[in-house]
JSON list of C-alpha atoms in Angstrom, two decimals:
[
{"chain": "U", "resi": 1, "resn": "UNK", "atom": "CA", "xyz": [0.90, 58.20, -2.51]},
{"chain": "U", "resi": 2, "resn": "UNK", "atom": "CA", "xyz": [-0.89, 57.06, -5.67]},
{"chain": "U", "resi": 3, "resn": "UNK", "atom": "CA", "xyz": [1.42, 56.53, -8.64]},
{"chain": "U", "resi": 4, "resn": "UNK", "atom": "CA", "xyz": [0.71, 58.69, -11.70]},
{"chain": "U", "resi": 5, "resn": "UNK", "atom": "CA", "xyz": [-1.19, 56.47, -14.12]},
{"chain": "U", "resi": 6, "resn": "UNK", "atom": "CA", "xyz": [-0.54, 56.52, -17.87]},
{"chain": "U", "resi": 7, "resn": "UNK", "atom": "CA", "xyz": [-2.23, 53.26, -18.90]},
{"chain": "U", "resi": 8, "resn": "UNK", "atom": "CA", "xyz": [-5.16, 55.05, -20.54]},
{"chain": "U", "resi": 9, "resn": "UNK", "atom": "CA", "xyz": [-2.98, 57.20, -22.75]},
{"chain": "U", "resi": 10, "resn": "UNK", "atom": "CA", "xyz": [-0.60, 54.33, -23.48]},
{"chain": "U", "resi": 11, "resn": "UNK", "atom": "CA", "xyz": [-3.42, 52.13, -24.77]},
{"chain": "U", "resi": 12, "resn": "UNK", "atom": "CA", "xyz": [-6.14, 54.50, -26.01]},
{"chain": "U", "resi": 13, "resn": "UNK", "atom": "CA", "xyz": [-4.74, 57.98, -26.64]},
{"chain": "U", "resi": 14, "resn": "UNK", "atom": "CA", "xyz": [-5.28, 57.76, -30.40]},
{"chain": "U", "resi": 15, "resn": "UNK", "atom": "CA", "xyz": [-8.53, 55.77, -30.31]},
{"chain": "U", "resi": 16, "resn": "UNK", "atom": "CA", "xyz": [-10.34, 57.36, -27.34]},
{"chain": "U", "resi": 17, "resn": "UNK", "atom": "CA", "xyz": [-8.38, 60.32, -26.00]},
{"chain": "U", "resi": 18, "resn": "UNK", "atom": "CA", "xyz": [-11.14, 61.54, -23.67]},
{"chain": "U", "resi": 19, "resn": "UNK", "atom": "CA", "xyz": [-11.53, 58.12, -22.07]},
{"chain": "U", "resi": 20, "resn": "UNK", "atom": "CA", "xyz": [-7.75, 57.92, -21.70]},
{"chain": "U", "resi": 21, "resn": "UNK", "atom": "CA", "xyz": [-7.69, 61.34, -20.01]},
{"chain": "U", "resi": 22, "resn": "UNK", "atom": "CA", "xyz": [-10.56, 60.45, -17.62]},
{"chain": "U", "resi": 23, "resn": "UNK", "atom": "CA", "xyz": [-8.91, 57.15, -16.71]},
{"chain": "U", "resi": 24, "resn": "UNK", "atom": "CA", "xyz": [-5.48, 58.61, -16.01]},
{"chain": "U", "resi": 25, "resn": "UNK", "atom": "CA", "xyz": [-6.30, 62.07, -14.64]},
{"chain": "U", "resi": 26, "resn": "UNK", "atom": "CA", "xyz": [-9.68, 61.65, -12.95]},
{"chain": "U", "resi": 27, "resn": "UNK", "atom": "CA", "xyz": [-10.02, 58.03, -11.82]},
{"chain": "U", "resi": 28, "resn": "UNK", "atom": "CA", "xyz": [-6.39, 57.55, -10.81]},
{"chain": "U", "resi": 29, "resn": "UNK", "atom": "CA", "xyz": [-5.22, 61.16, -10.64]},
{"chain": "U", "resi": 30, "resn": "UNK", "atom": "CA", "xyz": [-8.09, 62.49, -8.51]},
{"chain": "U", "resi": 31, "resn": "UNK", "atom": "CA", "xyz": [-10.26, 59.70, -7.04]},
{"chain": "U", "resi": 32, "resn": "UNK", "atom": "CA", "xyz": [-7.42, 57.37, -6.01]},
{"chain": "U", "resi": 33, "resn": "UNK", "atom": "CA", "xyz": [-5.46, 60.38, -4.75]},
{"chain": "U", "resi": 34, "resn": "UNK", "atom": "CA", "xyz": [-8.08, 61.24, -2.09]},
{"chain": "U", "resi": 35, "resn": "UNK", "atom": "CA", "xyz": [-6.10, 59.41, 0.59]},
{"chain": "U", "resi": 36, "resn": "UNK", "atom": "CA", "xyz": [-7.36, 61.77, 3.29]},
{"chain": "U", "resi": 37, "resn": "UNK", "atom": "CA", "xyz": [-10.84, 60.31, 2.72]},
{"chain": "U", "resi": 38, "resn": "UNK", "atom": "CA", "xyz": [-9.94, 56.65, 2.10]},
{"chain": "U", "resi": 39, "resn": "UNK", "atom": "CA", "xyz": [-6.52, 55.01, 2.20]},
{"chain": "U", "resi": 40, "resn": "UNK", "atom": "CA", "xyz": [-4.97, 53.36, -0.85]},
{"chain": "U", "resi": 41, "resn": "UNK", "atom": "CA", "xyz": [-5.19, 50.00, 0.95]},
{"chain": "U", "resi": 42, "resn": "UNK", "atom": "CA", "xyz": [-8.95, 50.33, 1.46]},
{"chain": "U", "resi": 43, "resn": "UNK", "atom": "CA", "xyz": [-9.44, 51.58, -2.10]},
{"chain": "U", "resi": 44, "resn": "UNK", "atom": "CA", "xyz": [-7.61, 48.47, -3.32]},
{"chain": "U", "resi": 45, "resn": "UNK", "atom": "CA", "xyz": [-9.86, 46.23, -1.22]},
{"chain": "U", "resi": 46, "resn": "UNK", "atom": "CA", "xyz": [-12.99, 47.96, -2.54]},
{"chain": "U", "resi": 47, "resn": "UNK", "atom": "CA", "xyz": [-11.76, 47.66, -6.13]},
{"chain": "U", "resi": 48, "resn": "UNK", "atom": "CA", "xyz": [-10.85, 43.98, -5.79]},
{"chain": "U", "resi": 49, "resn": "UNK", "atom": "CA", "xyz": [-14.24, 43.24, -4.23]},
{"chain": "U", "resi": 50, "resn": "UNK", "atom": "CA", "xyz": [-16.07, 44.99, -7.06]},
{"chain": "U", "resi": 51, "resn": "UNK", "atom": "CA", "xyz": [-14.10, 43.21, -9.79]},
{"chain": "U", "resi": 52, "resn": "UNK", "atom": "CA", "xyz": [-14.56, 39.75, -8.23]},
{"chain": "U", "resi": 53, "resn": "UNK", "atom": "CA", "xyz": [-18.28, 40.40, -7.73]},
{"chain": "U", "resi": 54, "resn": "UNK", "atom": "CA", "xyz": [-18.63, 41.25, -11.44]},
{"chain": "U", "resi": 55, "resn": "UNK", "atom": "CA", "xyz": [-16.57, 38.24, -12.49]},
{"chain": "U", "resi": 56, "resn": "UNK", "atom": "CA", "xyz": [-13.92, 40.51, -14.05]},
{"chain": "U", "resi": 57, "resn": "UNK", "atom": "CA", "xyz": [-10.94, 38.34, -13.14]},
{"chain": "U", "resi": 58, "resn": "UNK", "atom": "CA", "xyz": [-8.63, 39.30, -15.99]},
{"chain": "U", "resi": 59, "resn": "UNK", "atom": "CA", "xyz": [-5.44, 41.27, -16.62]},
{"chain": "U", "resi": 60, "resn": "UNK", "atom": "CA", "xyz": [-6.93, 44.38, -15.01]},
{"chain": "U", "resi": 61, "resn": "UNK", "atom": "CA", "xyz": [-7.69, 42.32, -11.90]},
{"chain": "U", "resi": 62, "resn": "UNK", "atom": "CA", "xyz": [-4.09, 41.14, -11.82]},
{"chain": "U", "resi": 63, "resn": "UNK", "atom": "CA", "xyz": [-2.96, 44.78, -12.03]},
{"chain": "U", "resi": 64, "resn": "UNK", "atom": "CA", "xyz": [-5.22, 45.74, -9.11]},
{"chain": "U", "resi": 65, "resn": "UNK", "atom": "CA", "xyz": [-4.00, 42.74, -7.10]},
{"chain": "U", "resi": 66, "resn": "UNK", "atom": "CA", "xyz": [-0.42, 43.86, -7.61]},
{"chain": "U", "resi": 67, "resn": "UNK", "atom": "CA", "xyz": [-1.44, 47.37, -6.56]},
{"chain": "U", "resi": 68, "resn": "UNK", "atom": "CA", "xyz": [-3.20, 45.96, -3.49]},
{"chain": "U", "resi": 69, "resn": "UNK", "atom": "CA", "xyz": [-0.03, 44.14, -2.52]},
{"chain": "U", "resi": 70, "resn": "UNK", "atom": "CA", "xyz": [1.96, 47.36, -2.98]},
{"chain": "U", "resi": 71, "resn": "UNK", "atom": "CA", "xyz": [-0.67, 49.24, -0.96]},
{"chain": "U", "resi": 72, "resn": "UNK", "atom": "CA", "xyz": [-0.25, 46.92, 2.03]},
{"chain": "U", "resi": 73, "resn": "UNK", "atom": "CA", "xyz": [-2.85, 44.17, 1.56]},
{"chain": "U", "resi": 74, "resn": "UNK", "atom": "CA", "xyz": [-1.12, 41.09, 2.95]},
{"chain": "U", "resi": 75, "resn": "UNK", "atom": "CA", "xyz": [-1.40, 37.55, 1.63]},
{"chain": "U", "resi": 76, "resn": "UNK", "atom": "CA", "xyz": [-3.34, 36.53, 4.74]},
{"chain": "U", "resi": 77, "resn": "UNK", "atom": "CA", "xyz": [-5.73, 39.48, 4.42]},
{"chain": "U", "resi": 78, "resn": "UNK", "atom": "CA", "xyz": [-6.33, 38.79, 0.74]},
{"chain": "U", "resi": 79, "resn": "UNK", "atom": "CA", "xyz": [-7.10, 35.12, 1.42]},
{"chain": "U", "resi": 80, "resn": "UNK", "atom": "CA", "xyz": [-9.66, 36.20, 4.02]},
{"chain": "U", "resi": 81, "resn": "UNK", "atom": "CA", "xyz": [-11.15, 38.84, 1.68]},
{"chain": "U", "resi": 82, "resn": "UNK", "atom": "CA", "xyz": [-11.63, 36.34, -1.15]},
{"chain": "U", "resi": 83, "resn": "UNK", "atom": "CA", "xyz": [-13.00, 33.68, 1.21]},
{"chain": "U", "resi": 84, "resn": "UNK", "atom": "CA", "xyz": [-15.56, 36.19, 2.50]},
{"chain": "U", "resi": 85, "resn": "UNK", "atom": "CA", "xyz": [-16.42, 37.33, -1.04]},
{"chain": "U", "resi": 86, "resn": "UNK", "atom": "CA", "xyz": [-17.04, 33.75, -2.17]},
{"chain": "U", "resi": 87, "resn": "UNK", "atom": "CA", "xyz": [-20.31, 33.69, -0.23]},
{"chain": "U", "resi": 88, "resn": "UNK", "atom": "CA", "xyz": [-21.55, 36.91, -1.86]},
{"chain": "U", "resi": 89, "resn": "UNK", "atom": "CA", "xyz": [-19.89, 36.99, -5.29]},
{"chain": "U", "resi": 90, "resn": "UNK", "atom": "CA", "xyz": [-20.01, 33.27, -6.05]},
{"chain": "U", "resi": 91, "resn": "UNK", "atom": "CA", "xyz": [-17.62, 30.37, -5.46]},
{"chain": "U", "resi": 92, "resn": "UNK", "atom": "CA", "xyz": [-16.40, 30.16, -9.11]},
{"chain": "U", "resi": 93, "resn": "UNK", "atom": "CA", "xyz": [-15.50, 33.87, -9.09]},
{"chain": "U", "resi": 94, "resn": "UNK", "atom": "CA", "xyz": [-13.49, 33.40, -5.91]},
{"chain": "U", "resi": 95, "resn": "UNK", "atom": "CA", "xyz": [-11.69, 30.35, -7.31]},
{"chain": "U", "resi": 96, "resn": "UNK", "atom": "CA", "xyz": [-10.73, 32.32, -10.43]},
{"chain": "U", "resi": 97, "resn": "UNK", "atom": "CA", "xyz": [-9.44, 35.16, -8.25]},
{"chain": "U", "resi": 98, "resn": "UNK", "atom": "CA", "xyz": [-7.38, 32.80, -6.09]},
{"chain": "U", "resi": 99, "resn": "UNK", "atom": "CA", "xyz": [-5.62, 31.39, -9.16]},
{"chain": "U", "resi": 100, "resn": "UNK", "atom": "CA", "xyz": [-4.33, 34.84, -10.06]},
{"chain": "U", "resi": 101, "resn": "UNK", "atom": "CA", "xyz": [-3.66, 35.82, -6.44]},
{"chain": "U", "resi": 102, "resn": "UNK", "atom": "CA", "xyz": [-1.38, 32.81, -5.93]},
{"chain": "U", "resi": 103, "resn": "UNK", "atom": "CA", "xyz": [0.85, 34.09, -8.74]},
{"chain": "U", "resi": 104, "resn": "UNK", "atom": "CA", "xyz": [0.87, 37.68, -7.51]},
{"chain": "U", "resi": 105, "resn": "UNK", "atom": "CA", "xyz": [1.77, 36.64, -3.95]},
{"chain": "U", "resi": 106, "resn": "UNK", "atom": "CA", "xyz": [4.02, 33.71, -4.93]},
{"chain": "U", "resi": 107, "resn": "UNK", "atom": "CA", "xyz": [7.13, 35.38, -3.55]},
{"chain": "U", "resi": 108, "resn": "UNK", "atom": "CA", "xyz": [5.59, 35.36, -0.06]},
{"chain": "U", "resi": 109, "resn": "UNK", "atom": "CA", "xyz": [5.26, 31.58, 0.01]},
{"chain": "U", "resi": 110, "resn": "UNK", "atom": "CA", "xyz": [8.22, 29.93, 1.71]},
{"chain": "U", "resi": 111, "resn": "UNK", "atom": "CA", "xyz": [9.55, 26.76, 0.14]},
{"chain": "U", "resi": 112, "resn": "UNK", "atom": "CA", "xyz": [9.11, 25.10, 3.53]},
{"chain": "U", "resi": 113, "resn": "UNK", "atom": "CA", "xyz": [5.55, 26.33, 4.01]},
{"chain": "U", "resi": 114, "resn": "UNK", "atom": "CA", "xyz": [2.56, 24.10, 3.38]},
{"chain": "U", "resi": 115, "resn": "UNK", "atom": "CA", "xyz": [-1.17, 24.56, 3.40]},
{"chain": "U", "resi": 116, "resn": "UNK", "atom": "CA", "xyz": [-1.57, 26.32, 0.06]},
{"chain": "U", "resi": 117, "resn": "UNK", "atom": "CA", "xyz": [-2.75, 29.91, -0.18]},
{"chain": "U", "resi": 118, "resn": "UNK", "atom": "CA", "xyz": [-4.53, 29.76, 3.20]},
{"chain": "U", "resi": 119, "resn": "UNK", "atom": "CA", "xyz": [-1.45, 28.74, 5.17]},
{"chain": "U", "resi": 120, "resn": "UNK", "atom": "CA", "xyz": [-0.58, 25.74, 7.29]},
{"chain": "U", "resi": 121, "resn": "UNK", "atom": "CA", "xyz": [-2.01, 26.82, 10.62]},
{"chain": "U", "resi": 122, "resn": "UNK", "atom": "CA", "xyz": [-1.20, 25.32, 13.99]},
{"chain": "U", "resi": 123, "resn": "UNK", "atom": "CA", "xyz": [-0.64, 21.68, 15.01]},
{"chain": "U", "resi": 124, "resn": "UNK", "atom": "CA", "xyz": [-4.02, 19.96, 15.27]},
{"chain": "U", "resi": 125, "resn": "UNK", "atom": "CA", "xyz": [-3.41, 18.77, 18.82]},
{"chain": "U", "resi": 126, "resn": "UNK", "atom": "CA", "xyz": [-7.07, 18.71, 19.87]},
{"chain": "U", "resi": 127, "resn": "UNK", "atom": "CA", "xyz": [-7.83, 15.93, 17.37]},
{"chain": "U", "resi": 128, "resn": "UNK", "atom": "CA", "xyz": [-4.38, 14.32, 17.20]},
{"chain": "U", "resi": 129, "resn": "UNK", "atom": "CA", "xyz": [-5.73, 11.08, 18.70]},
{"chain": "U", "resi": 130, "resn": "UNK", "atom": "CA", "xyz": [-7.88, 10.62, 15.58]},
{"chain": "U", "resi": 131, "resn": "UNK", "atom": "CA", "xyz": [-5.01, 10.98, 13.10]},
{"chain": "U", "resi": 132, "resn": "UNK", "atom": "CA", "xyz": [-2.09, 8.82, 12.00]},
{"chain": "U", "resi": 133, "resn": "UNK", "atom": "CA", "xyz": [0.78, 11.30, 11.58]},
{"chain": "U", "resi": 134, "resn": "UNK", "atom": "CA", "xyz": [0.78, 15.06, 12.05]},
{"chain": "U", "resi": 135, "resn": "UNK", "atom": "CA", "xyz": [-1.96, 17.39, 10.86]},
{"chain": "U", "resi": 136, "resn": "UNK", "atom": "CA", "xyz": [-2.45, 21.15, 11.10]},
{"chain": "U", "resi": 137, "resn": "UNK", "atom": "CA", "xyz": [-5.56, 23.29, 11.39]},
{"chain": "U", "resi": 138, "resn": "UNK", "atom": "CA", "xyz": [-6.25, 26.86, 10.32]},
{"chain": "U", "resi": 139, "resn": "UNK", "atom": "CA", "xyz": [-9.85, 28.00, 11.00]},
{"chain": "U", "resi": 140, "resn": "UNK", "atom": "CA", "xyz": [-11.08, 30.50, 8.40]},
{"chain": "U", "resi": 141, "resn": "UNK", "atom": "CA", "xyz": [-14.44, 31.33, 9.98]},
{"chain": "U", "resi": 142, "resn": "UNK", "atom": "CA", "xyz": [-15.44, 31.55, 13.67]},
{"chain": "U", "resi": 143, "resn": "UNK", "atom": "CA", "xyz": [-16.75, 28.33, 15.19]},
{"chain": "U", "resi": 144, "resn": "UNK", "atom": "CA", "xyz": [-20.45, 28.46, 16.04]},
{"chain": "U", "resi": 145, "resn": "UNK", "atom": "CA", "xyz": [-21.15, 31.43, 13.76]},
{"chain": "U", "resi": 146, "resn": "UNK", "atom": "CA", "xyz": [-22.73, 30.31, 10.51]},
{"chain": "U", "resi": 147, "resn": "UNK", "atom": "CA", "xyz": [-20.86, 27.85, 8.29]},
{"chain": "U", "resi": 148, "resn": "UNK", "atom": "CA", "xyz": [-17.55, 26.72, 9.81]},
{"chain": "U", "resi": 149, "resn": "UNK", "atom": "CA", "xyz": [-14.63, 26.44, 7.35]},
{"chain": "U", "resi": 150, "resn": "UNK", "atom": "CA", "xyz": [-11.10, 25.38, 8.21]},
{"chain": "U", "resi": 151, "resn": "UNK", "atom": "CA", "xyz": [-7.99, 24.59, 6.18]},
{"chain": "U", "resi": 152, "resn": "UNK", "atom": "CA", "xyz": [-6.70, 21.16, 7.20]},
{"chain": "U", "resi": 153, "resn": "UNK", "atom": "CA", "xyz": [-3.14, 20.21, 6.24]},
{"chain": "U", "resi": 154, "resn": "UNK", "atom": "CA", "xyz": [-1.70, 16.68, 6.39]},
{"chain": "U", "resi": 155, "resn": "UNK", "atom": "CA", "xyz": [1.99, 15.85, 6.32]},
{"chain": "U", "resi": 156, "resn": "UNK", "atom": "CA", "xyz": [2.99, 13.05, 3.88]},
{"chain": "U", "resi": 157, "resn": "UNK", "atom": "CA", "xyz": [1.42, 9.78, 4.99]},
{"chain": "U", "resi": 158, "resn": "UNK", "atom": "CA", "xyz": [-0.93, 11.43, 7.48]},
{"chain": "U", "resi": 159, "resn": "UNK", "atom": "CA", "xyz": [-4.62, 10.48, 7.44]},
{"chain": "U", "resi": 160, "resn": "UNK", "atom": "CA", "xyz": [-7.54, 10.72, 9.79]},
{"chain": "U", "resi": 161, "resn": "UNK", "atom": "CA", "xyz": [-9.40, 7.72, 11.20]},
{"chain": "U", "resi": 162, "resn": "UNK", "atom": "CA", "xyz": [-12.50, 6.30, 9.65]},
{"chain": "U", "resi": 163, "resn": "UNK", "atom": "CA", "xyz": [-15.36, 8.50, 10.83]},
{"chain": "U", "resi": 164, "resn": "UNK", "atom": "CA", "xyz": [-19.01, 9.39, 10.26]},
{"chain": "U", "resi": 165, "resn": "UNK", "atom": "CA", "xyz": [-20.68, 12.78, 10.31]},
{"chain": "U", "resi": 166, "resn": "UNK", "atom": "CA", "xyz": [-23.95, 12.26, 12.17]},
{"chain": "U", "resi": 167, "resn": "UNK", "atom": "CA", "xyz": [-27.04, 14.46, 11.86]},
{"chain": "U", "resi": 168, "resn": "UNK", "atom": "CA", "xyz": [-30.75, 14.13, 12.50]},
{"chain": "U", "resi": 169, "resn": "UNK", "atom": "CA", "xyz": [-31.28, 16.37, 9.46]},
{"chain": "U", "resi": 170, "resn": "UNK", "atom": "CA", "xyz": [-28.87, 17.92, 6.94]},
{"chain": "U", "resi": 171, "resn": "UNK", "atom": "CA", "xyz": [-25.26, 17.89, 8.04]},
{"chain": "U", "resi": 172, "resn": "UNK", "atom": "CA", "xyz": [-22.31, 16.27, 6.32]},
{"chain": "U", "resi": 173, "resn": "UNK", "atom": "CA", "xyz": [-19.16, 17.92, 5.04]},
{"chain": "U", "resi": 174, "resn": "UNK", "atom": "CA", "xyz": [-17.62, 19.32, 1.85]},
{"chain": "U", "resi": 175, "resn": "UNK", "atom": "CA", "xyz": [-13.90, 19.01, 1.13]},
{"chain": "U", "resi": 176, "resn": "UNK", "atom": "CA", "xyz": [-12.29, 21.51, -1.28]},
{"chain": "U", "resi": 177, "resn": "UNK", "atom": "CA", "xyz": [-8.75, 20.46, -2.12]},
{"chain": "U", "resi": 178, "resn": "UNK", "atom": "CA", "xyz": [-6.35, 23.40, -2.24]},
{"chain": "U", "resi": 179, "resn": "UNK", "atom": "CA", "xyz": [-2.79, 22.01, -2.23]},
{"chain": "U", "resi": 180, "resn": "UNK", "atom": "CA", "xyz": [-0.83, 18.81, -2.75]},
{"chain": "U", "resi": 181, "resn": "UNK", "atom": "CA", "xyz": [-2.23, 15.32, -3.34]},
{"chain": "U", "resi": 182, "resn": "UNK", "atom": "CA", "xyz": [-4.31, 13.08, -1.11]},
{"chain": "U", "resi": 183, "resn": "UNK", "atom": "CA", "xyz": [-6.86, 10.30, -0.78]},
{"chain": "U", "resi": 184, "resn": "UNK", "atom": "CA", "xyz": [-10.56, 10.07, 0.04]},
{"chain": "U", "resi": 185, "resn": "UNK", "atom": "CA", "xyz": [-12.30, 6.77, 0.62]},
{"chain": "U", "resi": 186, "resn": "UNK", "atom": "CA", "xyz": [-15.80, 5.68, 1.61]},
{"chain": "U", "resi": 187, "resn": "UNK", "atom": "CA", "xyz": [-16.38, 2.30, 3.23]},
{"chain": "U", "resi": 188, "resn": "UNK", "atom": "CA", "xyz": [-16.91, -0.40, 0.63]},
{"chain": "U", "resi": 189, "resn": "UNK", "atom": "CA", "xyz": [-15.61, 1.77, -2.24]},
{"chain": "U", "resi": 190, "resn": "UNK", "atom": "CA", "xyz": [-12.26, 2.33, -3.93]},
{"chain": "U", "resi": 191, "resn": "UNK", "atom": "CA", "xyz": [-10.17, 5.25, -2.71]},
{"chain": "U", "resi": 192, "resn": "UNK", "atom": "CA", "xyz": [-10.26, 8.42, -4.81]},
{"chain": "U", "resi": 193, "resn": "UNK", "atom": "CA", "xyz": [-7.05, 10.25, -5.69]},
{"chain": "U", "resi": 194, "resn": "UNK", "atom": "CA", "xyz": [-7.31, 13.97, -4.89]},
{"chain": "U", "resi": 195, "resn": "UNK", "atom": "CA", "xyz": [-5.48, 17.05, -6.17]},
{"chain": "U", "resi": 196, "resn": "UNK", "atom": "CA", "xyz": [-5.90, 20.80, -5.92]},
{"chain": "U", "resi": 197, "resn": "UNK", "atom": "CA", "xyz": [-9.30, 21.89, -7.27]},
{"chain": "U", "resi": 198, "resn": "UNK", "atom": "CA", "xyz": [-11.13, 18.63, -6.52]},
{"chain": "U", "resi": 199, "resn": "UNK", "atom": "CA", "xyz": [-14.33, 18.85, -4.46]},
{"chain": "U", "resi": 200, "resn": "UNK", "atom": "CA", "xyz": [-15.79, 16.01, -2.37]},
{"chain": "U", "resi": 201, "resn": "UNK", "atom": "CA", "xyz": [-19.32, 16.08, -0.94]},
{"chain": "U", "resi": 202, "resn": "UNK", "atom": "CA", "xyz": [-19.77, 13.79, 2.07]},
{"chain": "U", "resi": 203, "resn": "UNK", "atom": "CA", "xyz": [-23.38, 13.14, 3.14]},
{"chain": "U", "resi": 204, "resn": "UNK", "atom": "CA", "xyz": [-24.21, 12.55, 6.78]},
{"chain": "U", "resi": 205, "resn": "UNK", "atom": "CA", "xyz": [-24.07, 8.91, 7.79]},
{"chain": "U", "resi": 206, "resn": "UNK", "atom": "CA", "xyz": [-21.31, 7.86, 5.36]},
{"chain": "U", "resi": 207, "resn": "UNK", "atom": "CA", "xyz": [-18.24, 6.13, 6.85]},
{"chain": "U", "resi": 208, "resn": "UNK", "atom": "CA", "xyz": [-15.06, 7.53, 5.30]},
{"chain": "U", "resi": 209, "resn": "UNK", "atom": "CA", "xyz": [-11.52, 8.83, 5.77]},
{"chain": "U", "resi": 210, "resn": "UNK", "atom": "CA", "xyz": [-9.19, 11.28, 4.00]},
{"chain": "U", "resi": 211, "resn": "UNK", "atom": "CA", "xyz": [-5.56, 12.33, 4.14]},
{"chain": "U", "resi": 212, "resn": "UNK", "atom": "CA", "xyz": [-2.30, 12.89, 2.29]},
{"chain": "U", "resi": 213, "resn": "UNK", "atom": "CA", "xyz": [-0.57, 10.56, -0.12]},
{"chain": "U", "resi": 214, "resn": "UNK", "atom": "CA", "xyz": [2.62, 8.94, 1.12]},
{"chain": "U", "resi": 215, "resn": "UNK", "atom": "CA", "xyz": [4.90, 11.27, -0.85]},
{"chain": "U", "resi": 216, "resn": "UNK", "atom": "CA", "xyz": [3.00, 14.56, -0.67]},
{"chain": "U", "resi": 217, "resn": "UNK", "atom": "CA", "xyz": [1.72, 17.17, 1.71]},
{"chain": "U", "resi": 218, "resn": "UNK", "atom": "CA", "xyz": [-2.02, 17.73, 1.26]},
{"chain": "U", "resi": 219, "resn": "UNK", "atom": "CA", "xyz": [-4.46, 20.45, 2.25]},
{"chain": "U", "resi": 220, "resn": "UNK", "atom": "CA", "xyz": [-8.20, 20.81, 1.91]},
{"chain": "U", "resi": 221, "resn": "UNK", "atom": "CA", "xyz": [-10.84, 23.20, 3.14]},
{"chain": "U", "resi": 222, "resn": "UNK", "atom": "CA", "xyz": [-13.31, 21.38, 5.40]},
{"chain": "U", "resi": 223, "resn": "UNK", "atom": "CA", "xyz": [-16.76, 22.96, 5.13]},
{"chain": "U", "resi": 224, "resn": "UNK", "atom": "CA", "xyz": [-19.20, 21.85, 7.82]},
{"chain": "U", "resi": 225, "resn": "UNK", "atom": "CA", "xyz": [-22.70, 21.64, 6.33]},
{"chain": "U", "resi": 226, "resn": "UNK", "atom": "CA", "xyz": [-25.45, 23.01, 8.60]},
{"chain": "U", "resi": 227, "resn": "UNK", "atom": "CA", "xyz": [-27.80, 20.47, 10.13]},
{"chain": "U", "resi": 228, "resn": "UNK", "atom": "CA", "xyz": [-29.72, 19.44, 13.21]},
{"chain": "U", "resi": 229, "resn": "UNK", "atom": "CA", "xyz": [-28.15, 17.45, 16.08]},
{"chain": "U", "resi": 230, "resn": "UNK", "atom": "CA", "xyz": [-24.81, 17.20, 14.25]},
{"chain": "U", "resi": 231, "resn": "UNK", "atom": "CA", "xyz": [-21.84, 15.30, 15.68]},
{"chain": "U", "resi": 232, "resn": "UNK", "atom": "CA", "xyz": [-18.75, 13.44, 14.53]},
{"chain": "U", "resi": 233, "resn": "UNK", "atom": "CA", "xyz": [-18.28, 9.75, 15.33]},
{"chain": "U", "resi": 234, "resn": "UNK", "atom": "CA", "xyz": [-14.62, 8.74, 15.26]},
{"chain": "U", "resi": 235, "resn": "UNK", "atom": "CA", "xyz": [-13.89, 5.10, 14.49]},
{"chain": "U", "resi": 236, "resn": "UNK", "atom": "CA", "xyz": [-10.85, 2.87, 13.93]},
{"chain": "U", "resi": 237, "resn": "UNK", "atom": "CA", "xyz": [-7.62, 4.04, 12.33]},
{"chain": "U", "resi": 238, "resn": "UNK", "atom": "CA", "xyz": [-6.73, 3.33, 8.71]},
{"chain": "U", "resi": 239, "resn": "UNK", "atom": "CA", "xyz": [-4.08, 0.65, 9.06]},
{"chain": "U", "resi": 240, "resn": "UNK", "atom": "CA", "xyz": [-0.69, 0.83, 7.37]},
{"chain": "U", "resi": 241, "resn": "UNK", "atom": "CA", "xyz": [-1.66, -2.22, 5.31]},
{"chain": "U", "resi": 242, "resn": "UNK", "atom": "CA", "xyz": [-4.83, -0.53, 4.04]},
{"chain": "U", "resi": 243, "resn": "UNK", "atom": "CA", "xyz": [-3.07, 2.74, 3.38]},
{"chain": "U", "resi": 244, "resn": "UNK", "atom": "CA", "xyz": [0.04, 1.47, 1.58]},
{"chain": "U", "resi": 245, "resn": "UNK", "atom": "CA", "xyz": [-2.07, -0.83, -0.59]},
{"chain": "U", "resi": 246, "resn": "UNK", "atom": "CA", "xyz": [-3.39, 2.35, -2.29]},
{"chain": "U", "resi": 247, "resn": "UNK", "atom": "CA", "xyz": [-0.08, 2.92, -4.07]}
]
């Protein structure tokens, strides 16, 4: 059942009493109360989507996120909602929303859990032969349907082999760092230190590797760029000598 709202009167009763009354009694008292037509959970999802789309990621958004949590929107569902919205409402708007969402849902993150807001996922057994150490994979979009995005998590010291994204046209990959600290290196160049919020664009045909730092878990979103005749060429492992020389 919707909670009786008094925010309008608390903030604006003297300045704009009619607005205060409409906010408390009509918007929240009548519209939000129509649970027989649309559940509170769905109303929260609609409201969040509208606010993110308009770029209104402020204190009111935080209030509606808290309400969404109370109304049954889980951390996993919210991560999926904001990921989906990013393609329609804009990537910066989604990033801003995630920053607030992480605080609202902070109590649901176990101290032993890794992977950032998107979660750690399952052991990456299919590609384990191309990694030094253990990695984990959590697909966020269906494979073969549009742009494929997955959250990849590396335990401390884990890194993938040198590899090249091949494509006759287009292709490549984008890495969006979401948790912990890691490394990215292209052949013939110095390694780049990575932290949450960093974005790496990897063109097709570039030899490279990426992974966690020795003392930190690390997670990034891997965004597969569309292209023609795309494939991944796995090469030699990053040796311990190469890796530990990074510091």
